[in-house]
PDB file of C-alpha atoms in Angstrom:
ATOM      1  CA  UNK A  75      86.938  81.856  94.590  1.00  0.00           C
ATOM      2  CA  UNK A  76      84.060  83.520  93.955  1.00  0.00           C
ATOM      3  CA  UNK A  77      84.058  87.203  92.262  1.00  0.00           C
ATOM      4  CA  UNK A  78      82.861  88.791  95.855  1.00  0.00           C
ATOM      5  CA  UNK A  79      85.484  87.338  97.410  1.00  0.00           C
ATOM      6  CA  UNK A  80      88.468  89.212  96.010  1.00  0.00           C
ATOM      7  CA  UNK A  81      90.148  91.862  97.696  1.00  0.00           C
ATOM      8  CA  UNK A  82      91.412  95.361  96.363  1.00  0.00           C
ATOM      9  CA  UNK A  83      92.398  98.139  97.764  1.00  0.00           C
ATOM     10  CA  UNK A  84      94.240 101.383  97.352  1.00  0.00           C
ATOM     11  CA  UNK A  85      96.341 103.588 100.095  1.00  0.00           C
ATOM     12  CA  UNK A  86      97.093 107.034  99.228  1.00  0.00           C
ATOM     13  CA  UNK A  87      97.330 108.510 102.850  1.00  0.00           C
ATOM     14  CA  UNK A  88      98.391 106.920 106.369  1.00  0.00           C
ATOM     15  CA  UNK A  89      95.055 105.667 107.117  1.00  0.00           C
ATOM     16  CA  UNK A  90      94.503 103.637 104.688  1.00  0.00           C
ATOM     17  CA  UNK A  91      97.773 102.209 104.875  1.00  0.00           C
ATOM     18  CA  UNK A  92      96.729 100.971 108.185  1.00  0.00           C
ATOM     19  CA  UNK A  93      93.863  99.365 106.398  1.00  0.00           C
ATOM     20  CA  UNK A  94      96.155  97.393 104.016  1.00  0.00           C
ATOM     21  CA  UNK A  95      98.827  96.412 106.853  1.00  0.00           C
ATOM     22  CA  UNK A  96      95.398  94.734 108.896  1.00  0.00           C
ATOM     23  CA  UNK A  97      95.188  92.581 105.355  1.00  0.00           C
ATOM     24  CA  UNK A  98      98.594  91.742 104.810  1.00  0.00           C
ATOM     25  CA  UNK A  99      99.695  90.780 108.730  1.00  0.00           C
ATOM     26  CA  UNK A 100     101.169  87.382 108.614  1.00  0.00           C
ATOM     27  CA  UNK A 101     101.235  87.344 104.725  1.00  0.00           C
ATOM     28  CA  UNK A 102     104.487  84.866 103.893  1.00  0.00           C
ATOM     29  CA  UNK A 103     106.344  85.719 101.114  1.00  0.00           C
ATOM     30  CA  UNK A 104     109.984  84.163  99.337  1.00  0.00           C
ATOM     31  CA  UNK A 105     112.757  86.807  98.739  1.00  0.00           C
ATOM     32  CA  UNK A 106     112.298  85.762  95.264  1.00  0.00           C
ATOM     33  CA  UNK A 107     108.712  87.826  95.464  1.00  0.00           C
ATOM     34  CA  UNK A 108     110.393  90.776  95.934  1.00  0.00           C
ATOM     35  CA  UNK A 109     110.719  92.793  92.526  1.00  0.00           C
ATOM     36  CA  UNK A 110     111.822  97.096  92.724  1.00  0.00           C
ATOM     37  CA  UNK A 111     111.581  98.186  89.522  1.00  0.00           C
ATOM     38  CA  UNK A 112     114.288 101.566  89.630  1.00  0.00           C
ATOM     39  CA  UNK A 113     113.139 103.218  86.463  1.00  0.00           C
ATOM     40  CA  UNK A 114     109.349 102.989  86.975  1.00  0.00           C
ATOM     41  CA  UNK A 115     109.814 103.403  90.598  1.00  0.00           C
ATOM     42  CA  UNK A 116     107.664 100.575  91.865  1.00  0.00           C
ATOM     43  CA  UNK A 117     108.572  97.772  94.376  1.00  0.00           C
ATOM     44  CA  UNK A 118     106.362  94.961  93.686  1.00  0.00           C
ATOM     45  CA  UNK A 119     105.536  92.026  96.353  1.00  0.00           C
ATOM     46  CA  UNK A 120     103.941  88.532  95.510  1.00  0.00           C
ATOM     47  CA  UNK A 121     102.413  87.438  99.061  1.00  0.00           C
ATOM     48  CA  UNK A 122     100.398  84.562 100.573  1.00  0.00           C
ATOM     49  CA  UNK A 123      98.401  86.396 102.492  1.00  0.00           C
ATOM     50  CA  UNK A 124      96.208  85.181 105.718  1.00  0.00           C
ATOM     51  CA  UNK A 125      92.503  86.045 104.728  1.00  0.00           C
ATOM     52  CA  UNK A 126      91.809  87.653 108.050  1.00  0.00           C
ATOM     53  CA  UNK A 127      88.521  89.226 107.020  1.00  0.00           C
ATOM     54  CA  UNK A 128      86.759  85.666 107.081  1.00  0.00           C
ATOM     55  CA  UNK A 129      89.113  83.710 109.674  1.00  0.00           C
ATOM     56  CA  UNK A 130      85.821  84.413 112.250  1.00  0.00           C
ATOM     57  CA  UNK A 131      83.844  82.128 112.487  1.00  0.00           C
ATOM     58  CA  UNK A 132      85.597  79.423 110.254  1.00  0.00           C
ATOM     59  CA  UNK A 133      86.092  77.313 113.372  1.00  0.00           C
ATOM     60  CA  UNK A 134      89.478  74.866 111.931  1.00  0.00           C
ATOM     61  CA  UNK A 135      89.507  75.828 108.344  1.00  0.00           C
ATOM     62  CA  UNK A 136      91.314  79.507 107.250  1.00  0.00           C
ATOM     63  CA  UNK A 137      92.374  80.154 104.455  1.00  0.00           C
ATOM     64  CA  UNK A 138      95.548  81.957 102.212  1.00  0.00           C
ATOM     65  CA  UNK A 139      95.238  83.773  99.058  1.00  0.00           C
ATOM     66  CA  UNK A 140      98.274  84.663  96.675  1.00  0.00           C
ATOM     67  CA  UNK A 141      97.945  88.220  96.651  1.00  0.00           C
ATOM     68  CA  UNK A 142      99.960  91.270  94.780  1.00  0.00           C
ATOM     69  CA  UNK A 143     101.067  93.870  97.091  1.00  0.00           C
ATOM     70  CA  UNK A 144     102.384  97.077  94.643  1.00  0.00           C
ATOM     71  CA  UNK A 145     104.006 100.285  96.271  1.00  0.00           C
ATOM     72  CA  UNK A 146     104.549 103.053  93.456  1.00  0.00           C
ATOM     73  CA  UNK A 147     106.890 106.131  93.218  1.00  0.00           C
ATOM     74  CA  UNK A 148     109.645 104.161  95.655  1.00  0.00           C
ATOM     75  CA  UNK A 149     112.905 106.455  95.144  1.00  0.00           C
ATOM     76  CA  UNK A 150     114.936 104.003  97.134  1.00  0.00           C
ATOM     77  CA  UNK A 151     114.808 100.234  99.522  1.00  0.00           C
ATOM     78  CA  UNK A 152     116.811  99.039 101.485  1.00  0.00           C
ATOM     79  CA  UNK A 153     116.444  95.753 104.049  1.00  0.00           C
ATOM     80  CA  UNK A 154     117.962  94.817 106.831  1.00  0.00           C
ATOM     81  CA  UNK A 155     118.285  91.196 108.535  1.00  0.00           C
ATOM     82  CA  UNK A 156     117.722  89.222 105.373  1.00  0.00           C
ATOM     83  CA  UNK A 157     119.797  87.931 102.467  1.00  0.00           C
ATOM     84  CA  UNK A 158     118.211  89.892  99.345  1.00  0.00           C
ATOM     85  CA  UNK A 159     120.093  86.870  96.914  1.00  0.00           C
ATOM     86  CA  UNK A 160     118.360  84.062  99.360  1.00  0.00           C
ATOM     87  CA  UNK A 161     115.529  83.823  96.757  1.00  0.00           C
ATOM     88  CA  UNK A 162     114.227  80.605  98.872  1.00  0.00           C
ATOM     89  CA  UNK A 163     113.788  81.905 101.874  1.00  0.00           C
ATOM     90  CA  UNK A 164     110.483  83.269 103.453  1.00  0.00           C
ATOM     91  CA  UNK A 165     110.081  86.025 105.268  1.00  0.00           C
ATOM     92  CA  UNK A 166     106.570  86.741 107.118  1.00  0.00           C
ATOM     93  CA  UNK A 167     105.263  90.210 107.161  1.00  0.00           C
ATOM     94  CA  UNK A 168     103.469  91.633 110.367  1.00  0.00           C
ATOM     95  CA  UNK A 169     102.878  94.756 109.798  1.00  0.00           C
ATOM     96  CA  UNK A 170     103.514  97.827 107.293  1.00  0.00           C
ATOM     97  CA  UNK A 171     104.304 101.989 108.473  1.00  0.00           C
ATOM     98  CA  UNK A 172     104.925 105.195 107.430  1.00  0.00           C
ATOM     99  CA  UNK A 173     107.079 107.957 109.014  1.00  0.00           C
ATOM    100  CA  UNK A 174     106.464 110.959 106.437  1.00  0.00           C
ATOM    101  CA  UNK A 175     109.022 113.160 106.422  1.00  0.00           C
ATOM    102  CA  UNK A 176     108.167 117.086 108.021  1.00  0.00           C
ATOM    103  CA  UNK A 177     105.561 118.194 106.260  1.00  0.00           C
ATOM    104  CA  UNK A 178     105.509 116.499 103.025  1.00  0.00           C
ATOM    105  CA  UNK A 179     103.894 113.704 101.446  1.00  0.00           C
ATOM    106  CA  UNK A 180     107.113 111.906 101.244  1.00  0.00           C
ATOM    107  CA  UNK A 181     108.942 109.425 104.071  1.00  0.00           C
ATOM    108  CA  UNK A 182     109.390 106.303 104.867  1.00  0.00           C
ATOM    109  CA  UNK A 183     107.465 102.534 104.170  1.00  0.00           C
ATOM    110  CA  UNK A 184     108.944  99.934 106.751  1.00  0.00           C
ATOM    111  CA  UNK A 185     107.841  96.249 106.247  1.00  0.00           C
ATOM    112  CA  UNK A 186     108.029  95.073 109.374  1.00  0.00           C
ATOM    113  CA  UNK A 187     109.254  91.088 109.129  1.00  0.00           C
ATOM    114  CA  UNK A 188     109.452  88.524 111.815  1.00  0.00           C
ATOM    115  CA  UNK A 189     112.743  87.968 113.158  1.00  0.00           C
ATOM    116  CA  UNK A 190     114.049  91.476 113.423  1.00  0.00           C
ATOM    117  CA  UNK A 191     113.855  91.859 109.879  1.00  0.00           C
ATOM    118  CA  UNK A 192     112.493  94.825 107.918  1.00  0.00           C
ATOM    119  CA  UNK A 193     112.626  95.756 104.355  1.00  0.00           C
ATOM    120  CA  UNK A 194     112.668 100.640 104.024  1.00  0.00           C
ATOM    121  CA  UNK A 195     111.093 102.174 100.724  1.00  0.00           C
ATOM    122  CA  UNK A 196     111.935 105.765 100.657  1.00  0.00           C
ATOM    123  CA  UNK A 197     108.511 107.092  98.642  1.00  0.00           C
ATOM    124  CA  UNK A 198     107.448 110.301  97.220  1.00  0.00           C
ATOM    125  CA  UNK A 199     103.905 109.649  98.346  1.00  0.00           C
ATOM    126  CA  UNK A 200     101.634 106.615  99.788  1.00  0.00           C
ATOM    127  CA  UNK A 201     100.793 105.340  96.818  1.00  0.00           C
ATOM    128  CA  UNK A 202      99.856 101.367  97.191  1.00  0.00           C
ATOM    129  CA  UNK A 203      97.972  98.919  95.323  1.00  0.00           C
ATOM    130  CA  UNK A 204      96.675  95.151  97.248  1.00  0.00           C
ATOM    131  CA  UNK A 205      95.135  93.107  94.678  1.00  0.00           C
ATOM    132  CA  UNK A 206      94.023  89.057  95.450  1.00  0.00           C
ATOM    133  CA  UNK A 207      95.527  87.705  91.706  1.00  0.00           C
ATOM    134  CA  UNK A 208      94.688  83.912  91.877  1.00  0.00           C
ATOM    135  CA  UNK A 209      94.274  80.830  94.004  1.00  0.00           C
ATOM    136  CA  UNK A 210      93.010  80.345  97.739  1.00  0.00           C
ATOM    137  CA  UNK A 211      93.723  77.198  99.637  1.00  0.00           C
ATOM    138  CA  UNK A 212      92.469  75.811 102.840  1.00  0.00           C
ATOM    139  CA  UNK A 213      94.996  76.058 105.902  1.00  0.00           C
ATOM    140  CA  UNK A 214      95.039  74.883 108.982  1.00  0.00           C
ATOM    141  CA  UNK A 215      96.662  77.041 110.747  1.00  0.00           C
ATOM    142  CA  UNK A 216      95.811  80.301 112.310  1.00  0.00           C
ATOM    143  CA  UNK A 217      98.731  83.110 113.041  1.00  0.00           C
ATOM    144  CA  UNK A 218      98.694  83.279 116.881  1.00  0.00           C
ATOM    145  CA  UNK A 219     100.579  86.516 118.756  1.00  0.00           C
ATOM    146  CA  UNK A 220     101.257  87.082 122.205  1.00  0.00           C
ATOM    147  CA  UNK A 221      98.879  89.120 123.752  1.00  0.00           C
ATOM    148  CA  UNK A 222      99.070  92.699 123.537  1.00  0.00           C
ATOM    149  CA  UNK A 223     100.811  92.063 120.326  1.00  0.00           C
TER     150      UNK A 223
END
């Protein structure tokens, strides 16, 4: 992996939040990725995310990357259709809104999961960090939705 290669980005308003939700869609995680720090107010998330941004053109080969995903000033979370003690099991991620509250800068973060899952941080602001932190492997497989999807 190559220094050009490696993705980072930063979200601190809706739009770009829609940028890092195009990276992340079909990132597979465990339950045990899943870290919310209360006291510094950050939820933390270690993913294997689908590298999307090179999957044209690749004819059979794609390829994952183990990737940090870091939401900051997260007041609360909550998640629904999961076991949050099942560290084993793996959850896939397709997409990630906001709902702001009013007027403010605060609202809602859903992680939208496959199989009716989801995964609510209550945050003061968008404030989100999506840093590639090691490997990349070779997969065979590409992440197929129904159209319209």
């Amino acid at each position: 992996m190559n220094g050009m290669d490696v993705l980072k980005l930063m979200a601190l308003d809706q739009e770009d939040l829609e940028i890092v939700s195009a990276h992340v869609q079909d990132a597979v995680f465990k339950v045990s990725g899943l870290d919310y720090a209360p006291r510094s107010r950050q939820l933390s998330l270690v993913i294997n995310r689908f590298v999307w941004e090179t999957a044209e053109g690749r004819g059979k080969s794609f390829e994952r990357r183990r990737s940090l995903l870091a939401f900051k000033r997260v007041t609360a979370v909550r998640s629904i259709g999961f076991n949050r003690k099942d560290d084993d099991k793996v959850l896939s991620l397709l997409a990630i809104q906001f709902e702001q509250n009013g007027e403010g800068p605060d609202g809602t973060v859903e992680f939208i999961l496959s199989g009716e899952a989801s995964i609510m941080l209550d945050v003061e602001c968008i404030e989100v960090q999506l840093a590639d932190t090691g490997g990349a492997w070779e997969t065979g497989f590409k992440p197929r939705h129904p159209a319209g999807a």
